[in-house]
Short mmCIF file of C-alpha atoms and ligand atoms in Angstrom, two decimals:
data_model
loop_
_atom_site.label_atom_id
_atom_site.label_comp_id
_atom_site.label_asym_id
_atom_site.label_seq_id
_atom_site.Cartn_x
_atom_site.Cartn_y
_atom_site.Cartn_z
CA UNK O 410 134.03 73.18 53.35
CA UNK O 411 137.49 72.68 54.91
CA UNK O 412 136.85 68.97 55.09
CA UNK O 413 135.82 68.74 51.41
CA UNK O 414 137.86 71.36 49.53
CA UNK O 415 137.13 72.01 45.87
CA UNK O 416 133.67 70.41 45.98
CA UNK O 417 131.26 73.32 45.31
CA UNK O 418 128.32 71.22 44.12
CA UNK O 419 128.57 69.02 47.21
CA UNK O 420 128.71 72.08 49.51
CA UNK O 421 125.67 73.54 47.74
CA UNK O 422 123.59 70.36 48.19
CA UNK O 423 124.56 69.87 51.85
CA UNK O 424 123.94 73.53 52.75
CA UNK O 425 120.51 73.49 51.12
CA UNK O 426 119.40 70.51 53.23
CA UNK O 427 121.06 71.91 56.35
CA UNK O 428 119.13 75.19 56.04
CA UNK O 429 115.87 73.21 55.92
CA UNK O 430 116.54 70.87 58.81
CA UNK O 431 118.49 73.19 61.13
CA UNK O 432 115.39 74.15 63.20
CA UNK O 433 114.62 70.46 63.77
CA UNK O 434 118.20 69.49 64.42
CA UNK O 435 118.69 72.21 67.02
CA UNK O 436 115.65 70.96 68.98
CA UNK O 437 116.57 67.29 68.88
CA UNK O 438 119.35 66.37 71.31
CA UNK O 439 119.43 62.79 70.09
CA UNK O 440 120.18 63.82 66.49
CA UNK O 441 122.87 66.23 67.72
CA UNK O 442 124.41 63.74 70.14
CA UNK O 443 124.46 61.03 67.46
CA UNK O 444 125.98 63.47 64.93
CA UNK O 445 123.36 62.29 62.45
CA UNK O 446 123.78 65.09 59.94
CA UNK O 447 127.60 64.96 59.99
CA UNK O 448 127.36 61.22 59.31
CA UNK O 449 124.87 61.78 56.46
CA UNK O 450 127.32 64.21 54.83
CA UNK O 451 130.17 61.67 54.90
CA UNK O 452 129.87 58.86 52.32
CA UNK O 453 130.07 55.38 53.84
CA UNK O 454 132.51 54.42 51.10
CA UNK O 455 134.00 55.92 47.93
CA UNK O 456 135.54 53.72 45.30
CA UNK O 457 137.57 55.21 42.45
CA UNK O 458 139.30 53.06 39.89
CA UNK O 459 141.16 53.00 36.60
CA UNK O 460 139.11 51.96 33.57
CA UNK O 461 141.27 50.83 30.66
CA UNK O 462 139.67 50.03 27.32
CA UNK O 463 140.65 49.79 23.65
CA UNK O 464 139.14 52.15 21.07
CA UNK O 465 138.31 51.33 17.44
CA UNK O 466 141.81 52.46 16.37
CA UNK O 467 143.31 49.85 18.67
CA UNK O 468 144.55 52.58 21.01
CA UNK O 469 144.39 52.12 24.78
CA UNK O 470 142.23 54.70 26.55
CA UNK O 471 142.26 55.44 30.27
CA UNK O 472 139.30 56.81 32.23
CA UNK O 473 138.40 57.16 35.89
CA UNK O 474 135.51 55.13 37.29
CA UNK O 475 133.62 55.91 40.50
CA UNK O 476 131.04 54.56 42.90
CA UNK O 477 130.01 56.62 45.91
CA UNK O 478 128.19 54.41 48.45
CA UNK O 479 126.52 57.14 50.46
CA UNK O 480 124.05 55.76 52.99
CA UNK O 481 122.70 52.26 53.66
CA UNK O 482 120.42 53.04 56.62
CA UNK O 483 117.24 52.49 54.60
CA UNK O 484 118.39 49.66 52.31
CA UNK O 485 121.15 48.70 49.84
CA UNK O 486 122.94 51.57 48.09
CA UNK O 487 120.87 52.73 45.13
CA UNK O 488 121.46 55.42 42.52
CA UNK O 489 122.40 55.99 38.91
CA UNK O 490 125.58 56.00 36.86
CA UNK O 491 126.64 59.06 34.88
CA UNK O 492 129.04 58.93 31.94
CA UNK O 493 130.13 62.49 31.22
CA UNK O 494 133.59 64.06 30.70
CA UNK O 495 132.88 66.70 33.38
CA UNK O 496 132.16 64.11 36.09
CA UNK O 497 134.11 64.50 39.32
CA UNK O 498 133.75 63.66 43.01
CA UNK O 499 132.02 66.91 43.89
CA UNK O 500 129.23 66.17 41.40
CA UNK O 501 128.97 62.54 42.44
CA UNK O 502 128.86 63.34 46.15
CA UNK O 503 126.14 65.96 45.64
CA UNK O 504 124.11 63.48 43.59
CA UNK O 505 124.60 60.67 46.13
CA UNK O 506 123.73 63.02 49.02
CA UNK O 507 120.49 64.15 47.33
CA UNK O 508 119.69 60.54 46.56
CA UNK O 509 119.62 59.75 50.31
CA UNK O 510 116.60 61.99 50.90
CA UNK O 511 114.90 61.27 47.59
CA UNK O 512 115.06 57.50 48.10
CA UNK O 513 113.75 57.85 51.64
CA UNK O 514 110.81 59.91 50.36
CA UNK O 515 109.68 57.03 48.12
CA UNK O 516 108.96 54.98 51.25
CA UNK O 517 110.79 52.02 49.68
CA UNK O 518 113.74 50.20 51.31
CA UNK O 519 116.45 52.02 49.35
CA UNK O 520 119.80 53.35 50.53
CA UNK O 521 121.69 55.82 48.37
CA UNK O 522 124.65 55.92 46.01
CA UNK O 523 125.84 57.33 42.70
CA UNK O 524 128.63 56.49 40.29
CA UNK O 525 129.91 56.55 36.75
CA UNK O 526 132.99 57.70 34.88
CA UNK O 527 134.56 60.71 33.17
CA UNK O 528 133.93 58.85 29.90
CA UNK O 529 132.30 60.71 27.01
CA UNK O 530 129.91 58.36 25.19
CA UNK O 531 129.32 60.96 22.44
CA UNK O 532 130.73 60.06 19.01
CA UNK O 533 131.77 56.61 20.23
CA UNK O 534 130.82 53.49 18.28
CA UNK O 535 128.57 50.88 19.90
CA UNK O 536 131.58 48.57 20.14
CA UNK O 537 133.58 51.23 21.99
CA UNK O 538 130.71 51.84 24.40
CA UNK O 539 130.43 48.10 24.97
CA UNK O 540 134.14 47.68 25.66
CA UNK O 541 134.07 50.64 28.03
CA UNK O 542 131.07 49.25 29.95
CA UNK O 543 132.75 45.85 30.22
CA UNK O 544 135.95 47.45 31.53
CA UNK O 545 133.99 49.56 34.06
CA UNK O 546 132.14 46.51 35.34
CA UNK O 547 135.27 44.37 35.56
CA UNK O 548 136.26 46.43 38.60
CA UNK O 549 132.87 47.63 39.88
CA UNK O 550 131.28 44.16 40.02
CA UNK O 551 133.08 43.35 43.26
CA UNK O 552 131.32 46.26 44.97
CA UNK O 553 127.78 45.79 43.64
CA UNK O 554 125.01 43.19 43.81
CA UNK O 555 121.26 42.98 44.44
CA UNK O 556 121.58 43.12 48.24
CA UNK O 557 124.56 45.50 48.31
CA UNK O 558 124.47 48.22 45.69
CA UNK O 559 122.21 48.49 42.65
CA UNK O 560 123.19 51.10 40.03
CA UNK O 561 120.87 52.44 37.28
CA UNK O 562 121.10 55.04 34.47
CA UNK O 563 121.66 58.80 34.55
CA UNK O 564 123.19 61.26 32.06
CA UNK O 565 124.93 59.31 29.27
CA UNK O 566 123.74 55.94 30.58
CA UNK O 567 120.55 54.64 28.93
CA UNK O 568 119.20 51.21 28.07
CA UNK O 569 122.09 50.41 25.71
CA UNK O 570 124.76 51.05 28.35
CA UNK O 571 122.70 49.26 31.03
CA UNK O 572 122.53 46.23 28.72
CA UNK O 573 126.30 46.10 28.28
CA UNK O 574 126.91 46.66 32.01
CA UNK O 575 124.41 43.98 33.02
CA UNK O 576 125.80 41.52 30.46
CA UNK O 577 129.32 42.06 31.83
CA UNK O 578 128.18 41.58 35.45
CA UNK O 579 126.40 38.35 34.53
CA UNK O 580 129.42 37.01 32.66
CA UNK O 581 131.93 37.80 35.40
CA UNK O 582 129.80 36.64 38.34
CA UNK O 583 127.94 33.86 36.53
CA UNK O 584 124.69 35.04 38.12
CA UNK O 585 121.50 36.45 36.63
CA UNK O 586 120.39 38.78 39.42
CA UNK O 587 118.88 42.23 39.78
CA UNK O 588 122.25 43.91 40.24
CA UNK O 589 121.29 46.89 38.08
CA UNK O 590 117.96 48.53 37.17
CA UNK O 591 116.76 50.10 33.94
CA UNK O 592 117.10 46.76 32.16
CA UNK O 593 115.00 46.01 29.07
CA UNK O 594 111.64 44.40 29.94
CA UNK O 595 112.63 41.32 27.90
CA UNK O 596 115.58 40.57 30.17
CA UNK O 597 114.63 41.41 33.73
CA UNK O 598 113.58 45.05 33.48
CA UNK O 599 110.34 46.63 34.62
CA UNK O 600 107.74 48.17 32.38
CA UNK O 601 107.67 51.95 32.71
CA UNK O 602 111.21 52.36 34.11
CA UNK O 603 112.39 54.46 31.11
CA UNK O 604 109.31 56.69 31.34
CA UNK O 605 109.11 56.85 35.14
CA UNK O 606 111.16 59.98 35.95
CA UNK O 607 109.54 62.17 33.28
CA UNK O 608 106.03 60.83 33.81
CA UNK O 609 106.38 61.01 37.61
CA UNK O 610 107.53 64.63 37.35
CA UNK O 611 104.38 65.59 35.47
CA UNK O 612 102.17 63.68 37.94
CA UNK O 613 103.80 65.62 40.77
CA UNK O 614 103.31 68.96 38.97
CA UNK O 615 99.65 68.12 38.37
CA UNK O 616 99.15 67.34 42.09
CA UNK O 617 100.74 70.69 42.98
CA UNK O 618 98.58 72.60 40.51
CA UNK O 619 95.44 70.88 41.83
CA UNK O 620 96.27 72.31 45.27
CA UNK O 621 95.97 75.83 43.85
CA UNK O 622 92.88 75.07 41.76
CA UNK O 623 94.78 74.75 38.48
CA UNK O 624 95.79 72.01 36.04
CA UNK O 625 98.15 71.48 33.12
CA UNK O 626 95.62 71.66 30.30
CA UNK O 627 96.50 74.37 27.76
CA UNK O 628 99.42 75.55 29.88
CA UNK O 629 102.47 76.66 27.90
CA UNK O 630 105.48 74.65 29.08
CA UNK O 631 109.28 74.86 28.79
CA UNK O 632 111.27 71.64 29.21
CA UNK O 633 115.05 71.91 29.19
CA UNK O 634 117.16 69.00 27.93
CA UNK O 635 116.02 66.45 25.38
CA UNK O 636 117.24 63.21 26.94
CA UNK O 637 115.42 60.51 28.85
CA UNK O 638 113.74 62.66 31.50
CA UNK O 639 112.80 65.48 29.09
CA UNK O 640 111.36 63.23 26.38
CA UNK O 641 108.99 61.43 28.74
CA UNK O 642 108.08 64.64 30.58
CA UNK O 643 107.09 66.11 27.18
CA UNK O 644 105.14 62.93 26.33
CA UNK O 645 103.12 63.12 29.56
CA UNK O 646 102.60 66.88 29.21
CA UNK O 647 101.14 66.30 25.74
CA UNK O 648 98.78 63.69 27.25
CA UNK O 649 97.60 66.41 29.64
CA UNK O 650 97.00 68.66 26.59
CA UNK O 651 99.71 71.09 27.69
CA UNK O 652 101.46 73.14 25.02
CA UNK O 653 105.21 72.37 25.09
CA UNK O 654 106.97 75.13 23.15
CA UNK O 655 110.66 74.74 24.02
CA UNK O 656 113.36 72.15 24.76
CA UNK O 657 117.16 72.12 24.59
CA UNK O 658 120.43 70.21 24.65
CA UNK O 659 124.05 71.08 25.35
CA UNK O 660 124.31 72.95 22.01
CA UNK O 661 121.35 75.34 22.41
CA UNK O 662 117.55 75.39 22.49
CA UNK O 663 114.49 75.15 20.24
CA UNK O 664 111.49 77.46 20.42
CA UNK O 665 108.57 75.95 18.50
CA UNK O 666 105.83 78.59 18.42
CA UNK O 667 103.15 76.09 17.39
CA UNK O 668 104.13 73.64 20.12
CA UNK O 669 105.03 69.95 19.93
CA UNK O 670 102.73 67.07 19.04
CA UNK O 671 103.19 63.27 18.93
CA UNK O 672 104.76 63.35 15.46
CA UNK O 673 107.26 66.06 16.40
CA UNK O 674 108.17 64.24 19.62
CA UNK O 675 108.79 61.02 17.65
CA UNK O 676 111.14 63.01 15.38
CA UNK O 677 112.96 64.44 18.43
CA UNK O 678 113.39 60.97 19.95
CA UNK O 679 114.84 59.66 16.68
CA UNK O 680 117.16 62.68 16.44
CA UNK O 681 118.50 62.32 20.00
CA UNK O 682 118.32 58.56 20.67
CA UNK O 683 119.15 56.97 17.32
CA UNK O 684 121.08 59.62 15.38
CA UNK O 685 122.53 61.20 18.57
CA UNK O 686 122.55 64.64 16.90
CA UNK O 687 121.96 68.21 18.08
CA UNK O 688 118.41 69.57 18.48
CA UNK O 689 119.28 71.99 15.65
CA UNK O 690 117.99 69.32 13.22
CA UNK O 691 114.47 69.83 14.62
CA UNK O 692 114.33 73.41 13.29
CA UNK O 693 115.50 72.21 9.87
CA UNK O 694 112.52 69.82 9.76
CA UNK O 695 109.76 71.99 11.27
CA UNK O 696 109.23 75.53 9.99
CA UNK O 697 107.41 76.71 13.14
CA UNK O 698 110.63 76.18 15.15
CA UNK O 699 113.69 78.38 15.67
CA UNK O 700 117.03 77.10 16.95
CA UNK O 701 119.10 79.32 19.27
CA UNK O 702 122.70 78.18 19.45
CA UNK O 703 124.80 78.55 22.61
CA UNK O 704 123.75 80.03 25.92
CA UNK O 705 123.40 83.74 25.14
CA UNK O 706 119.64 83.59 24.64
CA UNK O 707 118.08 81.47 27.35
CA UNK O 708 115.31 78.90 27.06
CA UNK O 709 113.88 80.43 30.27
CA UNK O 710 113.22 83.75 28.50
CA UNK O 711 110.47 82.14 26.37
CA UNK O 712 107.03 83.20 27.72
CA UNK O 713 105.32 80.28 29.48
CA UNK O 714 103.16 79.11 32.40
CA UNK O 715 105.27 76.20 33.67
CA UNK O 716 109.00 75.40 33.56
CA UNK O 717 110.56 71.95 33.85
CA UNK O 718 114.39 72.01 34.08
CA UNK O 719 115.34 68.46 33.07
CA UNK O 720 118.94 68.71 31.77
CA UNK O 721 121.62 69.09 34.45
CA UNK O 722 122.73 70.76 37.69
CA UNK O 723 122.83 74.58 38.01
CA UNK O 724 121.21 75.17 34.62
CA UNK O 725 118.80 77.85 35.89
CA UNK O 726 120.09 80.93 37.72
CA UNK O 727 118.59 83.91 39.56
CA UNK O 728 118.31 86.02 36.37
CA UNK O 729 116.38 83.19 34.74
CA UNK O 730 113.98 83.18 37.70
CA UNK O 731 113.48 86.93 37.17
CA UNK O 732 112.55 86.26 33.53
CA UNK O 733 110.24 83.40 34.42
CA UNK O 734 108.52 85.49 37.10
CA UNK O 735 108.19 88.49 34.77
CA UNK O 736 106.55 86.25 32.16
CA UNK O 737 104.02 84.99 34.72
CA UNK O 738 105.32 81.44 35.18
CA UNK O 739 103.34 79.78 37.99
CA UNK O 740 105.33 76.57 38.55
CA UNK O 741 108.90 75.28 38.34
CA UNK O 742 109.29 71.52 38.80
CA UNK O 743 112.75 69.94 38.76
CA UNK O 744 113.23 66.87 36.58
CA UNK O 745 117.02 67.20 36.80
CA UNK O 746 118.98 66.98 40.06
CA UNK O 747 119.74 70.42 41.56
CA UNK O 748 119.07 72.35 38.33
CA UNK O 749 118.53 75.62 40.24
CA UNK O 750 121.51 77.47 41.64
CA UNK O 751 121.30 78.53 45.28
CA UNK O 752 120.55 82.20 44.35
CA UNK O 753 117.86 80.92 41.95
CA UNK O 754 116.14 79.03 44.78
CA UNK O 755 116.30 82.16 46.98
CA UNK O 756 114.76 84.19 44.12
CA UNK O 757 111.96 81.63 43.68
CA UNK O 758 111.21 81.79 47.40
CA UNK O 759 110.65 85.55 47.07
CA UNK O 760 108.37 85.13 44.04
CA UNK O 761 104.84 83.78 43.56
CA UNK O 762 106.12 80.74 41.67
CA UNK O 763 105.41 77.37 43.25
CA UNK O 764 108.49 75.17 43.21
CA UNK O 765 108.99 71.39 43.31
CA UNK O 766 112.49 70.27 44.34
CA UNK O 767 113.94 67.33 42.39
CA UNK O 768 114.19 65.17 45.50
CA UNK O 769 110.40 64.93 45.46
CA UNK O 770 109.46 65.66 41.85
CA UNK O 771 111.94 63.39 40.04
CA UNK O 772 111.72 60.45 42.47
CA UNK O 773 109.52 58.44 40.08
CA UNK O 774 112.54 56.89 38.36
CA UNK O 775 114.16 55.51 41.48
CA UNK O 776 110.76 54.44 42.81
CA UNK O 777 110.11 52.28 39.74
CA UNK O 778 113.71 51.04 40.00
CA UNK O 779 112.80 49.94 43.54
CA UNK O 780 109.86 48.02 42.12
CA UNK O 781 112.12 46.53 39.42
CA UNK O 782 114.24 45.16 42.28
CA UNK O 783 111.13 43.67 43.90
CA UNK O 784 110.11 42.02 40.62
CA UNK O 785 113.64 40.63 40.15
CA UNK O 786 113.58 39.08 43.61
CA UNK O 787 110.10 37.64 43.09
CA UNK O 788 110.96 36.39 39.60
CA UNK O 789 107.56 37.71 38.46
CA UNK O 790 106.88 40.70 36.22
CA UNK O 791 103.99 43.09 36.52
CA UNK O 792 102.13 44.44 33.45
CA UNK O 793 102.46 47.98 32.21
CA UNK O 794 99.03 49.13 33.39
CA UNK O 795 99.89 48.00 36.92
CA UNK O 796 103.15 49.99 36.78
CA UNK O 797 101.23 53.10 35.63
CA UNK O 798 99.10 52.83 38.77
CA UNK O 799 102.12 52.10 41.02
CA UNK O 800 103.90 55.22 39.71
CA UNK O 801 100.87 57.44 40.21
CA UNK O 802 100.35 56.13 43.76
CA UNK O 803 104.03 56.57 44.65
CA UNK O 804 104.10 60.18 43.37
CA UNK O 805 100.84 60.93 45.17
CA UNK O 806 102.33 59.46 48.36
CA UNK O 807 105.40 61.73 48.09
CA UNK O 808 103.16 64.72 47.45
CA UNK O 809 100.97 63.94 50.46
CA UNK O 810 104.04 63.37 52.62
CA UNK O 811 105.20 66.90 51.65
CA UNK O 812 101.78 68.38 52.51
CA UNK O 813 101.71 66.53 55.87
CA UNK O 814 105.22 67.79 56.68
CA UNK O 815 104.21 71.38 55.83
CA UNK O 816 101.37 71.07 58.36
CA UNK O 817 103.39 69.24 61.02
CA UNK O 818 106.16 71.85 61.01
CA UNK O 819 103.93 74.88 60.31
CA UNK O 820 105.78 75.62 57.08
CA UNK O 821 104.37 78.03 54.52
CA UNK O 822 101.74 76.58 52.19
CA UNK O 823 103.43 75.26 49.04
CA UNK O 824 106.86 75.09 50.75
CA UNK O 825 107.79 71.83 49.03
CA UNK O 826 111.52 72.52 49.35
CA UNK O 827 111.68 72.49 53.14
CA UNK O 828 108.98 69.83 53.38
CA UNK O 829 110.84 67.37 51.12
CA UNK O 830 114.15 67.94 52.89
CA UNK O 831 112.62 67.52 56.35
CA UNK O 832 110.50 64.48 55.46
CA UNK O 833 113.46 62.69 53.82
CA UNK O 834 115.83 63.64 56.64
CA UNK O 835 113.52 62.41 59.42
CA UNK O 836 113.17 58.94 57.90
CA UNK O 837 116.89 58.45 57.41
CA UNK O 838 117.79 60.03 60.77
CA UNK O 839 115.46 57.68 62.67
CA UNK O 840 116.88 54.64 60.83
CA UNK O 841 120.46 55.75 61.54
CA UNK O 842 119.80 56.33 65.25
CA UNK O 843 118.07 52.92 65.53
CA UNK O 844 121.07 51.16 63.96
CA UNK O 845 123.71 52.75 66.17
CA UNK O 846 126.73 54.72 65.10
CA UNK O 847 129.13 53.25 62.59
P1 NDP D 1109 120.27 62.11 29.33
O1 NDP D 1109 121.71 61.84 29.12
O2 NDP D 1109 119.28 61.18 28.75
O3 NDP D 1109 119.90 63.58 28.83
C1 NDP D 1109 120.56 64.71 29.31
C2 NDP D 1109 120.09 65.91 28.51
O4 NDP D 1109 120.59 67.11 29.12
C3 NDP D 1109 120.58 65.92 27.07
O5 NDP D 1109 119.63 66.54 26.27
C4 NDP D 1109 121.85 66.75 27.16
O6 NDP D 1109 122.24 67.35 25.94
C5 NDP D 1109 121.41 67.79 28.16
N1 NDP D 1109 122.58 68.36 28.87
C6 NDP D 1109 123.54 67.71 29.54
N2 NDP D 1109 124.44 68.57 30.04
C7 NDP D 1109 124.02 69.79 29.67
C8 NDP D 1109 124.51 71.11 29.87
N3 NDP D 1109 125.64 71.32 30.57
N4 NDP D 1109 123.79 72.14 29.35
C9 NDP D 1109 122.65 71.92 28.66
N5 NDP D 1109 122.15 70.70 28.42
C10 NDP D 1109 122.81 69.66 28.92
O7 NDP D 1109 120.08 62.22 30.93
P2 NDP D 1109 118.75 62.07 31.80
O8 NDP D 1109 117.60 62.62 31.04
O9 NDP D 1109 118.70 60.70 32.31
O10 NDP D 1109 119.09 63.02 33.04
C11 NDP D 1109 118.82 64.42 33.03
C12 NDP D 1109 118.79 64.94 34.46
O11 NDP D 1109 117.78 64.22 35.21
C13 NDP D 1109 120.08 64.77 35.25
O12 NDP D 1109 120.21 65.83 36.17
C14 NDP D 1109 119.84 63.48 36.04
O13 NDP D 1109 120.64 63.40 37.19
C15 NDP D 1109 118.37 63.66 36.39
N6 NDP D 1109 117.65 62.45 36.75
C16 NDP D 1109 117.59 61.38 35.89
C17 NDP D 1109 116.88 60.26 36.23
C18 NDP D 1109 116.69 59.11 35.28
O14 NDP D 1109 115.87 58.22 35.59
N7 NDP D 1109 117.36 59.07 34.14
C19 NDP D 1109 116.26 60.12 37.55
C20 NDP D 1109 116.29 61.34 38.35
C21 NDP D 1109 116.99 62.43 37.95
P3 NDP D 1109 123.17 66.55 24.87
O15 NDP D 1109 122.28 65.54 24.23
O16 NDP D 1109 123.63 67.62 23.93
O17 NDP D 1109 124.27 65.95 25.65
#
């Protein structure tokens, strides 16, 4: 903490992993001698830069751009870009640190990184977003490339932004290469990348429920957020015949007593992706739904069987866990990165709720990004049905890796948190030791 003052999210992420791996670390002289964990907690490189762009009123705007290149032991740096006014180094370092273990869990040759800017894409015209992306890439392009560092999307960065970023990279470098993932399938992207995080999350939840003799059919589900991860998690839950009754955004949440269906989800996608409006509009359209503005009443107080936090970090606290537990929730699976506060995780561990940490449960997105990189290098593109199978197999592999780690280290049954941290750590630690200290 002394070394990284004022970075609470980063401390939280590092401490959580440390608590899981401490028993292994203390028994492994090589890891201690090589200072493996200290090295993992220090980014290999941090780049911050000025991003100057011109708004529609011809005024110059100044933002701060970032790229944290965290760990390249397993492959080139890989991780998303976030455009959000609250973005800072603490958030980026926590995201990049988590990415190290998540990417290792996929079994693909992916290092870790994260980046973005304190730019608010809300209420900006397409032209403004384009000029911002071009200005961001003007500096960042010298640090990225298909064998060096491959960004993707995250909060505030979807296919539109990826298109502008990729176009700028191609123009400046005069190279059409897989320097960024999440591209449209027409121009170098992979089928299923937009869906992969949300779909993969639901696959993982289904594998967990199978272990306890359950499944998602007819289960009442809460999904926070209403962006990329949430929309495709809802879509997959509906395929499993689950009953999704609540979702949210930064303005408040919707409780739809009758549950969503394909038509309602299409309306939600239009509302959030095209109109870029608040979820409040959903309750104006559908009479079975109520909109709760602000944070006083919590989405997590709605009675349900399964909860999928898919919005942002620290969105679910210990009191929320109490509510979920009281209402008989059996599973919490993290679509977002670090959505549970540390006290919330401790409360879950004392409850009967089974819990999937984001490092394992939301790894589907980066896994399909890894396969987008493979397709870019091959210059051949795989059909959608193949990608569906690849995603399922990758999520199953992560799930089995967690189960194997629980057995190997005599962890409690269903202890996915410690299993995911240990399994990810071991892979990266071995690669770091093999490559010497630098
Ligand atoms: P989007 O920008 O598409 O959606 C984010 C959603 O979360 C929006 O509905 C947004 O509301 C809501 N939100 C943001 N901040 C808050 C807040 N402080 N309180 C309540 N709601 C909030 O992002 P993604 O869906 O891509 O990402 C969501 C989470 O999933 C993030 O934690 C991200 O790191 C993680 N993730 C994403 C992956 C991906 O492939 N995209 C991969 C793995 C993890 P509003 O519309 O009002 O802004």
